Amino acid sequence: MADEPQKKPHLSALVGHTNGLTKPASLAATATRAAGGGGGGATASSKKLVIKNFRERPKLPENYTQDTWQKLHEAVGAIQSSISIKYNLEELYQAVENLCSYKVSATLYKQLRQVCEEHVKAQILQFREYPFVMHRNDSLDSLLFLKKINKCWQDHCRQMIMIRSIFLFLDRTYVLQNSMLPSIWDMGLELFRNHIISDKQVQTKTIDGILLLIERERNGEAVDRSLLRSLLSMLSDLQQVYKESFEQRFLEETNCLYAAEGQRLMQEREVPEYLHHVNKRLEEEGDRVITYLDHSTQKPLIACVEKQLLGEHLSAILQKGLDNLLDENRISDLTQTYQLFSRVKGGQQILLQHWSEYIKNFGTTIVVNPEKDKDMVQELLDFKDKVDHIIEVCFQKNEKFINLMKESFETFINKRPNKPAELIAKYVDSKLRAGNKEATDEELERILDKIMIIFRFIHGKDVFEAFYKKDLAKRLLVGKSASVDAEKSMLSKLKHECGAAFTSKLEGMFKDMELSKDVMVQFKQYMQNQSDPGNIDLTVNILTMGYWPTYTPMEVHLNSEMIKLQEVFKTFYLGKHSGRKLQWQTTLGHAVLKAEFKEGKKEFQVSLFQTLVLLMFNEGDEFSFEEIKMATGVEDSELRRTLQSLACGKARVLIKNPKGKDVEDGDKFIFNGDFKHKLFRIKINQIQMKETVEEQVSTTERVFQDRQYQIDAAIVRIMKMRKTLGHNLLVSELYNQLKFPVKPGDLKKRIESLIDRDYMERDKDNPNQYHYVA
């Protein structure tokens, strides 16, 4: 028999179910056998199996589609009416699958949509009957409406979930393959939106009610947050309804509320309370986003609160309260100010400006008032500690605040030239001087570090150097230094800050002191070989004139034994160092004298001038002022201070007649044999009040003189290198090279002086051009 044409195998089968709608497909097979010939008999060839399709697809029973839809329709109706479904859910699910398999999906989807639409349309009637004329304050009516719309929404969602579970096969096949069709869930949302929420009256009433609830909550009332969460979730699920209808009005009302609240509270409250309120409001609104608002609302909502409560009042807040917060060191309030201002555009910048102004104003009050000079440096250190702490704790170590603080310190500390530099040097002296029991070595080191920070802000560092050098000289020569380690540490800090040139003379002073010790060891050996070593133990410090401050020599009448010792030392020293010249500085001399009183023996640590006066009383018990002046040769004002210290201070070795604080011509001085003191060695300080004022003036004058020399040297150095230079360029170069502040007028005077001394000359054609004269 002839074979049928070979086809690709195709299996077509419907799974059989108890409802007898389908039967298992049959397989048709044809076997062919090839006839074989040949002597001994026939041989069977290999069989070929051909699988064929049904010639026709099995048909559904008559009225099956209609009957099945009727079942499904009844089930959907039961769900929508919240009654029990009389069919098995698995049976319904399978029915949908069967209908989809027989190409009736499109019809099924349309029928389902129609049923759902009719039901949703019917829901609007309950809201039509609801009273829509309502005042804003009629909150009870509004709340009932919101609960009603929420129930409608919740019922709708529950129904659509159940309906979708029955029609899941339709949703996952036909709907999924047709991109233009919404899923069953989305179809339900679309119907709810179009027929209920898009109704103008329903939408207005719903959003008004939600806004009223939020307003009540903002006013401190308790509201049903779960209701709000459900309704706002509904608006979000309905796509653009939340954004277009709710959020826009919500943000407008928020804007109006906080604009009015900001204006009112700025008048009523102090700054800390106001900022606390702002922080509270921001936390509340953040909580609303988490609890019931859509997350997308967070950014515009918080921005709105920040703008109306902060952004609109930045300057007013700072002008009203920042100075008080800083004055009173209100750390927590300052921290809150920084955090809140950092949230607003331009907030940090305006806070920076006020921060800078505060530092300048406060610092200026410390620096410019001469009455505060005594405590200026300590107040500066305390103020610096305070602002550092605020930056670290409140301003999160923000570099901008640190840098502006440094600039502000530099500005105010130089508003009064020279004096801060002088007082800082004196403050260091007070800390490094012997007898300073206030601090341990570690504390002293910390104090010196802090001093260096203040020192950094000063422009006229040469003024500091001059006073520091003068005080260091006293500490070294009179043995007043508290710690050699502390002295060396301070020197190291100055060298690191200002360079080796700045400290070279100071280092030279230390070197002189060390060399002097070696010289004195040799001198002691030299004295042992003398026939008459004498009763005085002489110690001499050899000072290199260029390293030490300039001292005015004062000729006084030393006793014969002192003069003899001076000559012995001079012979000894010049014998070792020929060509050198010794100049004795009597103002720096001091001695330890032994004395006997009725109470017993005492030792006095005194200056050379005090020594000369006291030694006179070995020759007599009473001398007049004129007699003492004639015998000692001490200059008048210096002698009056010396006698004051001996007769009018705490340790009165002499008795002045008549009594009084000031030493006058004709006063007589008597040795006090009844002198008593609890200590064995007593230091009698020289009265130095007037001397200090004179020293300050002379030291400052020397600094100015040195500055003139430095300006001259810098001008010559620049002109020698450039040969020809314009006035403005020369001045610019000088500002770069000079390490102290200088006015243009002062530079012009020095240029004129150098032209007069033929170091440089003006160009004949251009008076602003200078030429170097070789």
CSV table of N, CA and C in Angstrom, one decimal, residues 89-183:
chain,number,residue,atom,x,y,z
A,89,LEU,N,-13.7,26.9,44.2
A,89,LEU,CA,-12.8,27.9,43.6
A,89,LEU,C,-11.9,27.2,42.5
A,90,GLU,N,-11.5,26.0,42.8
A,90,GLU,CA,-10.7,25.3,41.9
A,90,GLU,C,-11.4,25.0,40.6
A,91,GLU,N,-12.7,24.7,40.7
A,91,GLU,CA,-13.6,24.5,39.5
A,91,GLU,C,-13.7,25.8,38.7
A,92,LEU,N,-13.8,26.9,39.4
A,92,LEU,CA,-14.0,28.2,38.7
A,92,LEU,C,-12.7,28.6,38.0
A,93,TYR,N,-11.6,28.3,38.7
A,93,TYR,CA,-10.2,28.6,38.1
A,93,TYR,C,-10.0,27.8,36.8
A,94,GLN,N,-10.4,26.5,36.9
A,94,GLN,CA,-10.3,25.6,35.7
A,94,GLN,C,-11.2,26.0,34.6
A,95,ALA,N,-12.4,26.5,35.0
A,95,ALA,CA,-13.3,27.0,33.9
A,95,ALA,C,-12.7,28.1,33.1
A,96,VAL,N,-12.1,29.0,33.8
A,96,VAL,CA,-11.4,30.2,33.1
A,96,VAL,C,-10.3,29.6,32.2
A,97,GLU,N,-9.5,28.7,32.7
A,97,GLU,CA,-8.5,28.1,31.9
A,97,GLU,C,-9.0,27.5,30.7
A,98,ASN,N,-10.1,26.7,30.8
A,98,ASN,CA,-10.7,26.1,29.6
A,98,ASN,C,-11.2,27.1,28.6
A,99,LEU,N,-11.8,28.1,29.1
A,99,LEU,CA,-12.3,29.1,28.1
A,99,LEU,C,-11.2,29.8,27.4
A,100,CYS,N,-10.1,30.1,28.1
A,100,CYS,CA,-8.9,30.7,27.5
A,100,CYS,C,-8.3,29.8,26.5
A,101,SER,N,-8.4,28.5,26.7
A,101,SER,CA,-7.8,27.5,25.8
A,101,SER,C,-8.6,27.5,24.5
A,102,TYR,N,-9.9,27.8,24.6
A,102,TYR,CA,-10.7,27.8,23.4
A,102,TYR,C,-11.0,29.2,22.8
A,103,LYS,N,-9.9,30.1,22.9
A,103,LYS,CA,-9.9,31.3,22.2
A,103,LYS,C,-11.0,32.3,22.5
A,104,VAL,N,-11.6,32.2,23.7
A,104,VAL,CA,-12.6,33.2,24.1
A,104,VAL,C,-12.1,34.2,25.1
A,105,SER,N,-10.8,34.3,25.2
A,105,SER,CA,-10.2,35.2,26.3
A,105,SER,C,-10.7,36.6,26.1
A,106,ALA,N,-10.7,37.1,24.9
A,106,ALA,CA,-11.1,38.5,24.6
A,106,ALA,C,-12.5,38.8,25.2
A,107,THR,N,-13.4,37.9,24.8
A,107,THR,CA,-14.8,38.1,25.3
A,107,THR,C,-14.8,38.0,26.8
A,108,LEU,N,-14.1,37.1,27.3
A,108,LEU,CA,-14.1,36.9,28.8
A,108,LEU,C,-13.6,38.1,29.5
A,109,TYR,N,-12.6,38.8,29.0
A,109,TYR,CA,-12.0,40.0,29.6
A,109,TYR,C,-13.0,41.1,29.6
A,110,LYS,N,-13.7,41.2,28.4
A,110,LYS,CA,-14.6,42.3,28.2
A,110,LYS,C,-15.8,42.1,29.2
A,111,GLN,N,-16.3,40.9,29.3
A,111,GLN,CA,-17.4,40.6,30.1
A,111,GLN,C,-17.1,40.9,31.6
A,112,LEU,N,-15.9,40.5,32.0
A,112,LEU,CA,-15.4,40.7,33.4
A,112,LEU,C,-15.3,42.2,33.7
A,113,ARG,N,-14.7,43.0,32.7
A,113,ARG,CA,-14.6,44.4,32.9
A,113,ARG,C,-16.0,45.1,33.0
A,114,GLN,N,-16.9,44.6,32.2
A,114,GLN,CA,-18.3,45.2,32.2
A,114,GLN,C,-18.9,45.0,33.6
A,115,VAL,N,-18.8,43.8,34.1
A,115,VAL,CA,-19.4,43.4,35.4
A,115,VAL,C,-18.8,44.3,36.5
A,116,CYS,N,-17.5,44.4,36.5
A,116,CYS,CA,-16.8,45.2,37.5
A,116,CYS,C,-17.2,46.7,37.4
A,117,GLU,N,-17.3,47.2,36.2
A,117,GLU,CA,-17.6,48.6,35.9
A,117,GLU,C,-19.0,48.9,36.5
A,118,GLU,N,-19.9,48.0,36.2
A,118,GLU,CA,-21.3,48.2,36.6
A,118,GLU,C,-21.4,48.3,38.1
A,119,HIS,N,-20.6,47.4,38.8
A,119,HIS,CA,-20.6,47.4,40.2
A,119,HIS,C,-20.0,48.7,40.8
A,120,VAL,N,-18.8,49.1,40.2
A,120,VAL,CA,-18.2,50.4,40.7
A,120,VAL,C,-19.1,51.6,40.5
A,121,LYS,N,-19.7,51.6,39.3
A,121,LYS,CA,-20.6,52.7,39.0
A,121,LYS,C,-21.7,52.8,40.1
A,122,ALA,N,-22.2,51.7,40.5
A,122,ALA,CA,-23.3,51.6,41.5
A,122,ALA,C,-22.8,52.2,42.8
A,123,GLN,N,-21.5,52.1,43.1
A,123,GLN,CA,-21.0,52.6,44.4
A,123,GLN,C,-21.1,54.1,44.6
A,124,ILE,N,-21.1,54.8,43.5
A,124,ILE,CA,-21.1,56.3,43.6
A,124,ILE,C,-22.4,56.8,44.2
A,125,LEU,N,-23.4,56.0,44.1
A,125,LEU,CA,-24.7,56.4,44.5
A,125,LEU,C,-24.7,56.7,46.0
A,126,GLN,N,-24.0,55.9,46.8
A,126,GLN,CA,-24.0,56.2,48.3
A,126,GLN,C,-23.3,57.5,48.6
A,127,PHE,N,-22.4,58.0,47.7
A,127,PHE,CA,-21.8,59.3,48.0
A,127,PHE,C,-22.6,60.4,47.4
A,128,ARG,N,-23.4,60.1,46.4
A,128,ARG,CA,-24.3,61.1,45.8
A,128,ARG,C,-25.4,61.5,46.9
A,129,GLU,N,-25.8,60.5,47.7
A,129,GLU,CA,-26.8,60.7,48.7
A,129,GLU,C,-26.2,61.5,49.9
A,130,TYR,N,-24.8,61.5,50.0
A,130,TYR,CA,-24.1,62.0,51.2
A,130,TYR,C,-24.1,63.6,51.1
A,131,PRO,N,-24.4,64.3,52.2
A,131,PRO,CA,-24.4,65.8,52.1
A,131,PRO,C,-23.0,66.3,51.8
A,132,PHE,N,-22.9,67.1,50.7
A,132,PHE,CA,-21.6,67.6,50.3
A,132,PHE,C,-21.5,69.1,50.8
A,133,VAL,N,-22.5,69.7,51.1
A,133,VAL,CA,-22.4,71.1,51.6
A,133,VAL,C,-21.9,71.1,53.0
A,134,MET,N,-20.6,71.4,53.2
A,134,MET,CA,-20.0,71.3,54.5
A,134,MET,C,-19.0,72.4,54.8
A,135,HIS,N,-19.0,72.9,56.0
A,135,HIS,CA,-18.1,73.9,56.4
A,135,HIS,C,-16.8,73.2,56.8
A,136,ARG,N,-15.7,73.9,56.7
A,136,ARG,CA,-14.4,73.3,57.0
A,136,ARG,C,-14.3,72.8,58.4
A,137,ASN,N,-14.9,73.5,59.3
A,137,ASN,CA,-14.8,73.1,60.7
A,137,ASN,C,-15.8,72.0,61.1
A,138,ASP,N,-16.6,71.5,60.1
A,138,ASP,CA,-17.5,70.4,60.4
A,138,ASP,C,-16.8,69.1,60.3
A,139,SER,N,-15.9,68.9,61.3
A,139,SER,CA,-15.0,67.8,61.2
A,139,SER,C,-15.6,66.4,61.4
A,140,LEU,N,-16.7,66.4,62.2
A,140,LEU,CA,-17.4,65.1,62.4
A,140,LEU,C,-18.0,64.6,61.1
A,141,ASP,N,-18.7,65.4,60.4
A,141,ASP,CA,-19.3,65.0,59.1
A,141,ASP,C,-18.2,64.6,58.1
A,142,SER,N,-17.1,65.3,58.1
A,142,SER,CA,-15.9,65.0,57.3
A,142,SER,C,-15.3,63.6,57.6
A,143,LEU,N,-15.2,63.4,58.9
A,143,LEU,CA,-14.6,62.1,59.3
A,143,LEU,C,-15.5,60.9,58.9
A,144,LEU,N,-16.8,61.1,59.1
A,144,LEU,CA,-17.7,60.0,58.7
A,144,LEU,C,-17.6,59.7,57.2
A,145,PHE,N,-17.5,60.8,56.4
A,145,PHE,CA,-17.3,60.7,54.9
A,145,PHE,C,-16.0,59.9,54.6
A,146,LEU,N,-15.0,60.3,55.3
A,146,LEU,CA,-13.7,59.7,55.0
A,146,LEU,C,-13.7,58.2,55.4
A,147,LYS,N,-14.4,57.8,56.4
A,147,LYS,CA,-14.5,56.4,56.8
A,147,LYS,C,-15.3,55.7,55.8
A,148,LYS,N,-16.3,56.3,55.2
A,148,LYS,CA,-17.2,55.7,54.2
A,148,LYS,C,-16.4,55.4,52.9
A,149,ILE,N,-15.6,56.5,52.5
A,149,ILE,CA,-14.9,56.3,51.3
A,149,ILE,C,-13.8,55.3,51.5
A,150,ASN,N,-13.2,55.2,52.7
A,150,ASN,CA,-12.2,54.3,53.0
A,150,ASN,C,-12.7,52.8,52.9
A,151,LYS,N,-13.9,52.7,53.5
A,151,LYS,CA,-14.6,51.3,53.5
A,151,LYS,C,-14.8,50.9,52.0
A,152,CYS,N,-15.3,51.8,51.2
A,152,CYS,CA,-15.6,51.5,49.8
A,152,CYS,C,-14.3,51.1,49.1
A,153,TRP,N,-13.2,51.8,49.4
A,153,TRP,CA,-11.9,51.5,48.8
A,153,TRP,C,-11.4,50.1,49.3
A,154,GLN,N,-11.5,49.9,50.6
A,154,GLN,CA,-11.0,48.6,51.2
A,154,GLN,C,-11.8,47.4,50.6
A,155,ASP,N,-13.2,47.6,50.5
A,155,ASP,CA,-14.0,46.6,49.9
A,155,ASP,C,-13.6,46.3,48.5
A,156,HIS,N,-13.4,47.4,47.7
A,156,HIS,CA,-13.0,47.3,46.3
A,156,HIS,C,-11.7,46.5,46.2
A,157,CYS,N,-10.7,46.8,47.0
A,157,CYS,CA,-9.4,46.1,46.9
A,157,CYS,C,-9.6,44.6,47.2
A,158,ARG,N,-10.3,44.3,48.3
A,158,ARG,CA,-10.5,42.9,48.7
A,158,ARG,C,-11.2,42.2,47.6
A,159,GLN,N,-12.3,42.8,47.0
A,159,GLN,CA,-13.0,42.1,45.9
A,159,GLN,C,-12.1,41.9,44.7
A,160,MET,N,-11.3,42.9,44.3
A,160,MET,CA,-10.5,42.7,43.1
A,160,MET,C,-9.4,41.6,43.3
A,161,ILE,N,-8.9,41.5,44.5
A,161,ILE,CA,-7.9,40.5,44.8
A,161,ILE,C,-8.6,39.1,44.6
A,162,MET,N,-9.8,38.9,45.1
A,162,MET,CA,-10.5,37.6,45.0
A,162,MET,C,-10.8,37.3,43.5
A,163,ILE,N,-11.3,38.4,42.9
A,163,ILE,CA,-11.7,38.2,41.4
A,163,ILE,C,-10.5,37.8,40.6
A,164,ARG,N,-9.4,38.5,40.9
A,164,ARG,CA,-8.2,38.2,40.1
A,164,ARG,C,-7.7,36.8,40.4
A,165,SER,N,-7.9,36.3,41.6
A,165,SER,CA,-7.4,34.9,41.9
A,165,SER,C,-8.2,33.9,41.1
A,166,ILE,N,-9.5,34.2,40.8
A,166,ILE,CA,-10.3,33.3,40.0
A,166,ILE,C,-9.8,33.4,38.5
A,167,PHE,N,-9.6,34.6,38.1
A,167,PHE,CA,-9.3,34.9,36.7
A,167,PHE,C,-7.8,35.0,36.4
A,168,LEU,N,-7.0,34.3,37.3
A,168,LEU,CA,-5.6,34.4,37.2
A,168,LEU,C,-5.0,33.9,35.9
A,169,PHE,N,-5.6,32.8,35.4
A,169,PHE,CA,-5.1,32.3,34.1
A,169,PHE,C,-5.3,33.3,33.0
A,170,LEU,N,-6.4,34.0,33.0
A,170,LEU,CA,-6.7,35.0,32.0
A,170,LEU,C,-5.6,36.2,32.1
A,171,ASP,N,-5.4,36.5,33.4
A,171,ASP,CA,-4.4,37.6,33.7
A,171,ASP,C,-3.0,37.3,33.2
A,172,ARG,N,-2.7,36.0,33.3
A,172,ARG,CA,-1.3,35.6,33.1
A,172,ARG,C,-1.0,35.2,31.6
A,173,THR,N,-2.1,35.0,30.9
A,173,THR,CA,-1.9,34.6,29.5
A,173,THR,C,-2.4,35.7,28.5
A,174,TYR,N,-3.6,35.8,28.4
A,174,TYR,CA,-4.2,36.8,27.4
A,174,TYR,C,-3.8,38.2,27.7
A,175,VAL,N,-4.0,38.7,29.0
A,175,VAL,CA,-3.7,40.1,29.4
A,175,VAL,C,-2.2,40.3,29.2
A,176,LEU,N,-1.4,39.4,29.7
A,176,LEU,CA,0.1,39.6,29.6
A,176,LEU,C,0.6,39.7,28.2
A,177,GLN,N,-0.1,39.0,27.3
A,177,GLN,CA,0.4,39.0,25.9
A,177,GLN,C,-0.1,40.3,25.1
A,178,ASN,N,-1.1,41.0,25.7
A,178,ASN,CA,-1.6,42.2,25.1
A,178,ASN,C,-1.2,43.4,25.9
A,179,SER,N,-0.1,44.0,25.5
A,179,SER,CA,0.5,45.1,26.3
A,179,SER,C,-0.4,46.3,26.4
A,180,MET,N,-1.4,46.5,25.6
A,180,MET,CA,-2.3,47.6,25.7
A,180,MET,C,-3.4,47.4,26.7
A,181,LEU,N,-3.6,46.2,27.2
A,181,LEU,CA,-4.6,45.9,28.2
A,181,LEU,C,-4.0,46.1,29.6
A,182,PRO,N,-4.8,46.7,30.5
A,182,PRO,CA,-4.4,46.8,31.9
A,182,PRO,C,-4.6,45.4,32.6
A,183,SER,N,-3.8,45.1,33.5
A,183,SER,CA,-4.0,43.8,34.3
A,183,SER,C,-5.4,44.0,35.0
